[in-house]
Short mmCIF file of C-alpha atoms in Angstrom, two decimals:
data_model
loop_
_atom_site.label_atom_id
_atom_site.label_comp_id
_atom_site.label_asym_id
_atom_site.label_seq_id
_atom_site.Cartn_x
_atom_site.Cartn_y
_atom_site.Cartn_z
CA MET A 24 63.56 53.39 -58.75
CA THR A 25 60.71 55.57 -57.45
CA ASP A 26 59.72 52.76 -55.09
CA ILE A 27 63.13 52.78 -53.48
CA PHE A 28 63.10 56.55 -53.20
CA LEU A 29 59.68 56.40 -51.53
CA ILE A 30 60.88 53.74 -49.08
CA LEU A 31 63.85 55.90 -48.18
CA VAL A 32 61.83 59.08 -47.63
CA GLY A 33 59.18 57.11 -45.78
CA ALA A 34 61.67 55.57 -43.39
CA ILE A 35 63.66 58.75 -42.81
CA LEU A 36 60.94 61.37 -42.42
CA VAL A 37 57.36 60.14 -42.54
CA ASN A 38 57.61 57.07 -40.35
CA ASN A 39 60.76 58.10 -38.51
CA PHE A 40 61.89 55.12 -36.48
CA VAL A 41 62.62 56.98 -33.29
CA LEU A 42 59.90 59.59 -33.16
CA THR A 43 56.88 57.84 -34.62
CA GLN A 44 57.64 54.12 -34.35
CA PHE A 45 59.46 54.23 -31.00
CA LEU A 46 62.37 52.03 -32.00
CA GLY A 47 65.93 52.66 -30.82
CA LEU A 48 64.94 54.90 -27.94
CA CYS A 49 67.54 53.54 -25.50
CA PRO A 50 70.56 54.76 -27.48
CA PHE A 51 68.53 57.86 -28.41
CA MET A 52 68.31 58.83 -24.75
CA GLY A 53 71.61 57.23 -23.71
CA VAL A 54 74.21 58.65 -26.10
CA SER A 55 72.64 61.99 -26.95
CA GLY A 56 74.52 63.95 -24.29
CA LYS A 57 77.22 65.19 -26.66
CA VAL A 58 77.12 65.85 -30.42
CA GLU A 59 80.43 64.02 -30.97
CA THR A 60 79.28 60.75 -29.45
CA ALA A 61 75.97 61.07 -31.26
CA VAL A 62 77.78 61.36 -34.62
CA GLY A 63 79.94 58.31 -33.82
CA MET A 64 76.93 56.26 -32.82
CA SER A 65 75.07 57.34 -35.98
CA ALA A 66 77.88 56.27 -38.30
CA ALA A 67 78.19 52.88 -36.61
CA THR A 68 74.42 52.34 -36.68
CA ILE A 69 74.07 53.22 -40.37
CA PHE A 70 76.73 50.66 -41.26
CA VAL A 71 75.49 47.83 -39.04
CA LEU A 72 71.77 48.32 -39.66
CA THR A 73 72.11 48.21 -43.45
CA LEU A 74 74.29 45.11 -43.27
CA ALA A 75 72.09 43.40 -40.69
CA SER A 76 68.88 43.90 -42.67
CA ALA A 77 70.55 42.33 -45.72
CA CYS A 78 71.85 39.36 -43.69
CA SER A 79 68.56 38.71 -41.91
CA TYR A 80 66.74 38.77 -45.25
CA ILE A 81 69.10 36.08 -46.55
CA VAL A 82 68.80 33.96 -43.40
CA TYR A 83 65.00 34.17 -43.37
CA HIS A 84 64.39 33.49 -47.06
CA TYR A 85 67.11 30.94 -47.73
CA LEU A 86 67.39 29.15 -44.39
CA LEU A 87 64.26 29.47 -42.25
CA LEU A 88 61.56 29.43 -44.95
CA PRO A 89 62.81 26.30 -46.79
CA LEU A 90 63.12 24.45 -43.48
CA GLY A 91 59.72 25.63 -42.22
CA LEU A 92 61.23 27.21 -39.12
CA GLU A 93 59.61 30.68 -39.33
CA TYR A 94 58.79 30.65 -35.63
CA LEU A 95 62.51 30.74 -34.83
CA ARG A 96 62.93 34.11 -36.52
CA THR A 97 63.31 36.17 -33.33
CA ILE A 98 66.10 33.94 -32.02
CA SER A 99 67.87 33.65 -35.36
CA PHE A 100 67.73 37.40 -36.04
CA ILE A 101 69.26 38.15 -32.65
CA VAL A 102 72.09 35.73 -33.47
CA VAL A 103 72.52 37.25 -36.96
CA ILE A 104 72.69 40.77 -35.53
CA ALA A 105 75.19 39.79 -32.84
CA ALA A 106 77.30 38.03 -35.46
CA VAL A 107 77.21 41.04 -37.83
CA VAL A 108 78.23 43.34 -34.99
CA SER A 109 81.13 41.12 -33.90
CA ALA A 110 82.29 40.61 -37.49
CA THR A 111 82.20 44.35 -38.15
CA GLU A 112 84.18 44.92 -34.99
CA MET A 113 86.88 42.41 -35.98
CA ILE A 114 87.17 43.51 -39.61
CA MET A 115 87.33 47.14 -38.59
CA GLN A 116 90.00 46.41 -35.99
CA PHE A 117 92.29 44.81 -38.59
CA THR A 118 91.65 46.96 -41.65
CA SER A 119 91.14 50.41 -40.20
CA PRO A 120 92.38 51.02 -36.66
CA PHE A 121 91.50 54.69 -37.10
CA LEU A 122 87.79 53.98 -37.69
CA TYR A 123 87.87 51.38 -34.94
CA ARG A 124 89.15 53.97 -32.48
CA ILE A 125 86.25 56.28 -33.27
CA LEU A 126 83.40 53.79 -33.65
CA GLY A 127 84.66 50.79 -31.64
CA ILE A 128 82.97 51.59 -28.37
CA PHE A 129 79.59 52.05 -30.02
CA LEU A 130 79.49 48.72 -31.83
CA PRO A 131 78.59 46.43 -28.88
CA LEU A 132 75.79 48.83 -27.93
CA ILE A 133 74.11 48.34 -31.28
CA THR A 134 73.22 44.72 -30.49
CA SER A 135 70.70 45.96 -27.95
CA ASN A 136 69.29 48.64 -30.28
CA CYS A 137 65.76 47.45 -30.93
CA ALA A 138 65.65 49.34 -34.22
CA VAL A 139 67.96 46.71 -35.74
CA LEU A 140 65.74 43.79 -34.78
CA GLY A 141 62.69 45.92 -35.56
CA VAL A 142 63.81 46.57 -39.14
CA ALA A 143 64.49 42.87 -39.69
CA LEU A 144 61.01 41.97 -38.46
CA LEU A 145 59.25 44.79 -40.32
CA ASN A 146 60.97 43.76 -43.56
CA ILE A 147 59.26 40.39 -43.24
CA ASN A 148 55.90 41.78 -42.13
CA GLN A 149 55.80 44.12 -45.13
CA SER A 150 57.22 41.42 -47.47
CA HIS A 151 59.98 43.57 -48.90
CA THR A 152 62.29 42.25 -51.62
CA PHE A 153 66.04 42.06 -51.01
CA ILE A 154 66.81 45.50 -52.46
CA GLU A 155 63.85 47.06 -50.65
CA SER A 156 64.99 45.50 -47.37
CA VAL A 157 68.48 46.95 -47.73
CA PHE A 158 67.15 50.42 -48.49
CA TYR A 159 64.54 50.22 -45.73
CA GLY A 160 67.39 49.44 -43.32
CA LEU A 161 69.45 52.30 -44.71
CA GLY A 162 66.52 54.72 -44.43
CA ALA A 163 65.76 53.64 -40.88
CA ALA A 164 69.39 54.18 -39.88
CA VAL A 165 69.65 57.57 -41.59
CA GLY A 166 66.40 58.67 -39.92
CA PHE A 167 67.73 57.48 -36.55
CA SER A 168 70.99 59.38 -37.10
CA LEU A 169 69.28 62.57 -38.22
CA VAL A 170 67.10 62.70 -35.14
CA LEU A 171 69.91 61.61 -32.79
CA VAL A 172 72.29 64.35 -33.93
CA LEU A 173 69.58 67.05 -33.84
CA PHE A 174 68.50 65.91 -30.38
CA SER A 175 72.03 65.86 -28.97
CA ALA A 176 72.62 69.40 -30.21
CA MET A 177 69.46 70.47 -28.38
CA ARG A 178 70.49 68.66 -25.20
CA GLU A 179 73.83 70.47 -25.19
CA LYS A 180 71.90 73.76 -25.23
CA LEU A 181 69.51 72.48 -22.55
CA ASP A 182 72.44 71.91 -20.18
CA GLN A 183 72.89 75.66 -19.95
CA CYS A 184 69.24 76.47 -19.39
CA ASP A 185 67.51 77.21 -16.15
CA ILE A 186 65.07 74.29 -15.95
CA PRO A 187 62.55 73.86 -13.09
CA GLU A 188 64.00 71.36 -10.63
CA PRO A 189 61.63 68.38 -11.09
CA PHE A 190 62.14 68.52 -14.85
CA GLN A 191 65.94 68.45 -14.78
CA GLY A 192 67.58 65.50 -16.53
CA PRO A 193 65.47 62.85 -18.26
CA ALA A 194 62.11 64.59 -17.84
CA ILE A 195 63.01 67.62 -19.95
CA ALA A 196 64.70 65.33 -22.48
CA MET A 197 61.40 63.46 -22.88
CA ILE A 198 59.44 66.69 -23.35
CA THR A 199 61.97 67.86 -25.94
CA ALA A 200 61.65 64.57 -27.79
CA GLY A 201 57.86 64.99 -27.66
CA LEU A 202 58.08 68.39 -29.32
CA MET A 203 60.42 66.98 -31.98
CA SER A 204 57.95 64.18 -32.59
CA LEU A 205 55.22 66.79 -32.97
CA THR A 206 57.21 68.51 -35.73
CA PHE A 207 57.79 65.20 -37.49
CA MET A 208 54.02 64.64 -37.50
CA GLY A 209 54.06 67.41 -40.10
CA PHE A 210 55.43 64.90 -42.62
CA THR A 211 52.39 62.63 -42.23
CA GLY A 212 50.70 61.87 -45.51
CA MET A 213 53.66 62.95 -47.62
CA VAL A 214 54.23 59.35 -48.76
CA GLN A 215 51.46 56.79 -48.76
CA MET B 30 65.92 37.51 4.63
CA ALA B 31 62.61 39.27 5.11
CA GLU B 32 64.42 42.60 5.33
CA SER B 33 66.43 42.02 2.15
CA ALA B 34 63.29 40.85 0.35
CA ARG B 35 61.63 44.10 1.36
CA GLN B 36 64.58 46.10 0.09
CA LEU B 37 64.59 44.16 -3.16
CA SER B 38 60.92 44.92 -3.67
CA LEU B 39 61.27 48.60 -2.84
CA GLN B 40 64.24 48.97 -5.17
CA GLY B 41 62.47 47.23 -8.05
CA LEU B 42 59.12 48.92 -7.58
CA TRP B 43 60.13 52.47 -6.79
CA TYR B 44 63.69 53.64 -6.05
CA ASN B 45 65.28 51.99 -9.05
CA ASN B 46 62.19 51.56 -11.16
CA ALA B 47 63.34 50.25 -14.54
CA ALA B 48 61.18 52.61 -16.57
CA LEU B 49 61.12 55.83 -14.57
CA VAL B 50 64.62 55.93 -13.07
CA GLN B 51 66.84 53.86 -15.29
CA LEU B 52 64.96 54.71 -18.51
CA LEU B 53 65.33 51.15 -19.75
CA GLY B 54 62.85 49.50 -22.06
CA LEU B 55 61.56 52.82 -23.32
CA CYS B 56 60.63 51.59 -26.77
CA PRO B 57 57.82 49.22 -25.78
CA LEU B 58 56.83 51.55 -22.96
CA LEU B 59 56.09 54.47 -25.25
CA ALA B 60 54.90 52.48 -28.23
CA VAL B 61 52.14 50.33 -26.74
CA SER B 62 50.90 52.69 -24.03
CA ASN B 63 48.27 54.25 -26.30
CA THR B 64 45.56 52.13 -24.67
CA ALA B 65 45.38 50.60 -21.21
CA VAL B 66 44.60 47.11 -22.51
CA ASN B 67 47.63 46.98 -24.80
CA ALA B 68 49.78 48.31 -21.97
CA LEU B 69 48.51 45.66 -19.56
CA GLY B 70 49.01 42.90 -22.12
CA LEU B 71 52.60 43.80 -22.84
CA GLY B 72 53.25 44.40 -19.12
CA LEU B 73 52.14 40.86 -18.27
CA ALA B 74 54.17 39.40 -21.14
CA THR B 75 57.26 41.28 -19.95
CA ILE B 76 56.80 40.10 -16.34
CA PHE B 77 56.55 36.51 -17.57
CA VAL B 78 59.73 36.71 -19.65
CA LEU B 79 61.61 38.57 -16.91
CA VAL B 80 60.73 36.08 -14.15
CA CYS B 81 61.40 32.99 -16.28
CA SER B 82 64.70 34.24 -17.65
CA SER B 83 65.90 35.44 -14.23
CA ALA B 84 65.12 32.00 -12.79
CA LEU B 85 66.89 30.11 -15.57
CA VAL B 86 69.92 32.42 -15.57
CA SER B 87 70.22 31.97 -11.82
CA LEU B 88 70.08 28.17 -12.22
CA VAL B 89 72.81 27.97 -14.86
CA ARG B 90 75.03 30.68 -13.39
CA HIS B 91 77.77 28.29 -12.18
CA GLN B 92 78.02 26.45 -15.49
CA LEU B 93 78.78 29.50 -17.63
CA LEU B 94 82.15 30.71 -18.87
CA PRO B 95 82.40 34.47 -18.36
CA ALA B 96 83.24 35.04 -22.03
CA ILE B 97 80.04 33.53 -23.40
CA ARG B 98 77.62 34.52 -20.67
CA LEU B 99 76.00 37.46 -22.51
CA PRO B 100 75.12 35.51 -25.67
CA VAL B 101 73.67 32.76 -23.48
CA PHE B 102 71.53 35.26 -21.55
CA VAL B 103 70.25 36.74 -24.81
CA LEU B 104 69.37 33.31 -26.17
CA ILE B 105 67.53 32.38 -22.97
CA ILE B 106 65.52 35.60 -23.17
CA ALA B 107 64.84 35.08 -26.89
CA GLY B 108 63.61 31.56 -26.14
CA PHE B 109 61.07 32.72 -23.57
CA THR B 110 60.01 35.59 -25.81
CA THR B 111 59.27 33.14 -28.60
CA CYS B 112 57.14 31.12 -26.12
CA VAL B 113 55.11 34.24 -25.26
CA GLU B 114 54.76 35.08 -28.95
CA LEU B 115 53.39 31.61 -29.79
CA LEU B 116 51.11 31.54 -26.72
CA LEU B 117 49.61 34.93 -27.52
CA ARG B 118 49.08 34.02 -31.14
CA ALA B 119 47.30 30.86 -30.05
CA TYR B 120 45.07 32.31 -27.33
CA SER B 121 44.62 36.01 -28.10
CA LEU B 122 45.16 36.77 -31.76
CA GLU B 123 43.69 40.27 -31.47
CA LEU B 124 46.13 41.31 -28.76
CA PHE B 125 48.95 39.71 -30.72
CA GLN B 126 48.05 41.83 -33.74
CA ALA B 127 47.61 45.00 -31.70
CA LEU B 128 51.02 44.67 -30.07
CA GLY B 129 52.67 43.79 -33.40
CA ILE B 130 56.43 43.67 -33.46
CA PHE B 131 56.70 44.76 -29.85
CA ILE B 132 56.14 41.19 -28.69
CA PRO B 133 59.31 39.85 -30.38
CA LEU B 134 61.05 43.08 -29.35
CA ILE B 135 60.76 42.05 -25.68
CA VAL B 136 64.12 40.42 -26.41
CA THR B 137 65.81 43.79 -26.78
CA ASN B 138 64.17 45.26 -23.68
CA CYS B 139 67.38 46.18 -21.86
CA THR B 140 65.69 45.77 -18.46
CA ILE B 141 65.63 42.00 -18.84
CA LEU B 142 69.24 41.61 -19.93
CA GLY B 143 70.24 44.14 -17.28
CA ARG B 144 68.64 42.13 -14.48
CA ALA B 145 70.09 38.86 -15.80
CA GLU B 146 73.59 40.31 -15.94
CA SER B 147 73.63 42.37 -12.75
CA PHE B 148 71.45 40.35 -10.39
CA ALA B 149 70.30 36.89 -11.48
CA SER B 150 73.79 35.75 -12.53
CA LYS B 151 75.12 36.49 -9.03
CA ASN B 152 72.30 35.34 -6.75
CA PRO B 153 70.48 32.10 -5.88
CA LEU B 154 67.10 31.14 -7.34
CA GLY B 155 64.74 32.66 -4.74
CA PRO B 156 66.04 36.23 -4.73
CA ALA B 157 66.52 36.11 -8.51
CA ILE B 158 62.84 35.27 -9.05
CA LEU B 159 61.73 37.91 -6.55
CA ASP B 160 63.94 40.52 -8.18
CA GLY B 161 62.63 39.63 -11.63
CA LEU B 162 59.05 39.77 -10.40
CA MET B 163 59.43 43.11 -8.64
CA THR B 164 61.33 44.74 -11.50
CA GLY B 165 58.70 43.39 -13.89
CA ILE B 166 55.81 44.68 -11.79
CA GLY B 167 57.51 48.06 -11.49
CA PHE B 168 57.87 48.23 -15.26
CA ALA B 169 54.33 46.99 -15.94
CA ALA B 170 52.88 49.46 -13.44
CA VAL B 171 54.46 52.43 -15.21
CA LEU B 172 53.26 51.00 -18.52
CA LEU B 173 49.71 50.68 -17.18
CA VAL B 174 49.64 54.17 -15.62
CA LEU B 175 50.92 55.69 -18.86
CA GLY B 176 48.35 53.67 -20.83
CA LEU B 177 45.49 54.73 -18.54
CA LEU B 178 46.45 58.42 -18.68
CA ARG B 179 46.87 58.47 -22.45
CA GLU B 180 43.68 56.55 -23.17
CA LEU B 181 41.69 58.71 -20.78
CA ALA B 182 43.04 61.97 -22.18
CA GLY B 183 42.74 60.76 -25.75
CA THR B 184 39.26 59.24 -25.70
CA GLY B 185 37.63 59.80 -22.30
CA VAL B 186 37.26 56.02 -21.90
CA VAL B 187 39.54 53.50 -20.17
CA PHE B 188 39.95 49.77 -20.74
CA ALA B 189 38.24 49.75 -24.13
CA ASN B 190 38.60 46.43 -26.02
CA MET B 191 39.11 44.61 -22.72
CA ASN B 192 38.01 41.35 -24.32
CA ARG B 193 41.38 41.18 -26.01
CA LEU B 194 42.73 40.22 -22.61
CA VAL B 195 39.75 38.62 -20.83
CA PRO B 196 37.29 36.82 -23.13
CA PHE B 197 34.11 37.66 -21.18
CA ALA B 198 34.82 41.35 -20.49
CA ASN B 199 32.76 43.98 -22.25
CA ASN B 200 34.18 45.79 -25.22
CA GLU B 201 33.00 49.30 -24.48
CA GLY B 202 35.40 50.07 -21.67
CA VAL B 203 34.65 52.25 -18.67
CA VAL B 204 33.29 55.59 -19.83
CA LEU B 205 34.56 58.19 -17.36
CA PHE B 206 33.58 61.31 -19.25
CA THR B 207 30.55 61.42 -21.49
CA HIS B 208 30.44 64.20 -24.11
CA TYR B 209 34.22 64.37 -23.98
CA LYS B 210 36.11 66.23 -26.68
CA PRO B 211 39.02 63.85 -27.41
CA PHE B 212 42.49 65.28 -26.87
CA LEU B 213 43.91 63.39 -29.84
CA LEU B 214 47.54 64.36 -29.21
CA ALA B 215 47.65 62.05 -26.19
CA ILE B 216 47.21 58.92 -28.34
CA LEU B 217 49.53 60.11 -31.09
CA PRO B 218 53.29 59.47 -30.74
CA PRO B 219 54.20 62.93 -29.37
CA GLY B 220 51.77 62.38 -26.50
CA ALA B 221 53.78 59.36 -25.35
CA PHE B 222 56.93 61.45 -24.93
CA LEU B 223 55.12 64.36 -23.27
CA PHE B 224 53.21 62.19 -20.78
CA MET B 225 56.34 60.20 -19.95
CA GLY B 226 58.24 63.45 -19.29
CA LEU B 227 55.47 64.62 -16.95
CA LEU B 228 55.45 61.23 -15.18
CA ILE B 229 59.21 61.38 -14.54
CA ALA B 230 58.87 64.94 -13.22
CA LEU B 231 56.07 63.78 -10.92
CA LYS B 232 58.29 61.03 -9.54
CA ASN B 233 61.06 63.58 -8.92
CA ILE B 234 58.64 65.72 -6.92
CA LEU B 235 57.43 62.72 -4.88
CA ASP B 236 61.02 61.58 -4.25
CA LYS B 237 61.88 65.02 -2.92
CA LYS B 238 58.91 64.87 -0.55
CA LEU B 239 59.98 61.38 0.61
CA ALA B 240 63.59 62.45 1.07
CA SER B 241 62.60 65.19 3.48
CA ARG B 242 61.31 62.48 5.84
CA PRO B 243 63.83 60.68 8.13
CA GLN B 244 65.98 58.16 6.24
CA GLU B 245 66.25 54.50 7.15
CA THR B 246 69.52 52.59 6.81
CA GLU B 247 70.02 50.88 3.52
CA ASN B 248 70.67 47.16 3.35
CA VAL B 249 71.02 46.08 -0.23
CA ALA B 250 71.67 42.68 -1.76
CA PRO B 251 74.75 42.50 -4.00
CA GLY B 252 74.02 43.72 -7.49
CA SER B 253 70.62 45.21 -6.75
CA LYS B 254 71.96 48.76 -7.04
CA ARG B 255 71.20 49.95 -10.51
CA VAL B 256 72.41 53.15 -11.98
CA ARG B 257 71.97 54.35 -15.49
CA PRO B 258 74.43 57.12 -16.19
CA LEU B 259 72.88 59.69 -18.47
CA ALA B 260 75.80 60.94 -20.53
#
């Protein structure tokens, strides 16, 4: 029980996926313009990432390992992730059109979120068990969402600021992310 | 032909630079740029995957149904990435370990899929290879500059551990400042964001200087215009 709690805290705060491990930066920069879109993207990512880390664990341990095909993991994980995303899209479309309307446009984007593939690979590198993998995925996604929503709120404020001309747009966004990363360094050493 | 090749190169290297302008492939860019050698290693790996996948996508472009083209592109890229992964593990284990999961993550570098979708799938083999090469060099150059700046600011040395890349190189690196007090922040994660922000600002300043000079007429190949809307 404590192990799982530590994995969660570690993934959300100490080794935050966006700010200290540099995974999922494309959506982090791309959809952080408005708080609403950021919240939609976060919800979709939490769902898909948790599911995808469970599925890739199953595929790796029950399909690739017995067949001795470990070197195909990158290709098979990409296929697993794409399949999970498409399946989620279809199920959501039929069972809950309301959710689909809110989250639908974000789902295809998640396939190219490197945090999803990153979690699947890290789960293997750190030889997590099934439960640990699921919670590591959940923690990574919650950490991603936390930072994404905070960042988008800051970018909305930034739009109204008087920024020196060369820094307008992506440059100031990068600097802001740097300062956020600096604050997250404060969590270093909290969990070993 | 020569003119369009020149345009293609300029677009890939500077005006539509994948890393600085379109902000694609940020994850590997920021993550492995803590030393120049890591940056160079990943830059070369990315160029290789980008050129090979652009060439193959261009070759099979007439055989593909529109509905399944994206999965096919992704699988082609994943295939070449696996080749790079196995090659690196065989010939340079140290570099392979230093780059870690960012080698397999070349698959999700949006630059590569972006070029396959918007250029290679619409153009013949020659231009597709050139475009892949130029985009790749543009990306690798930014990676290397960022790596050099961060390593220099963080340690006062550049190209340390060069033998990860070239077996006979010396391991000490080029010491530019002796008695240097390391600016540790540059190597830590926040430094990556800060330096990248400064680099983008620098490009904006240079672009403004260039724009004040007389403009030449633009002659672009179809699909080579790349825009990344920042919402």
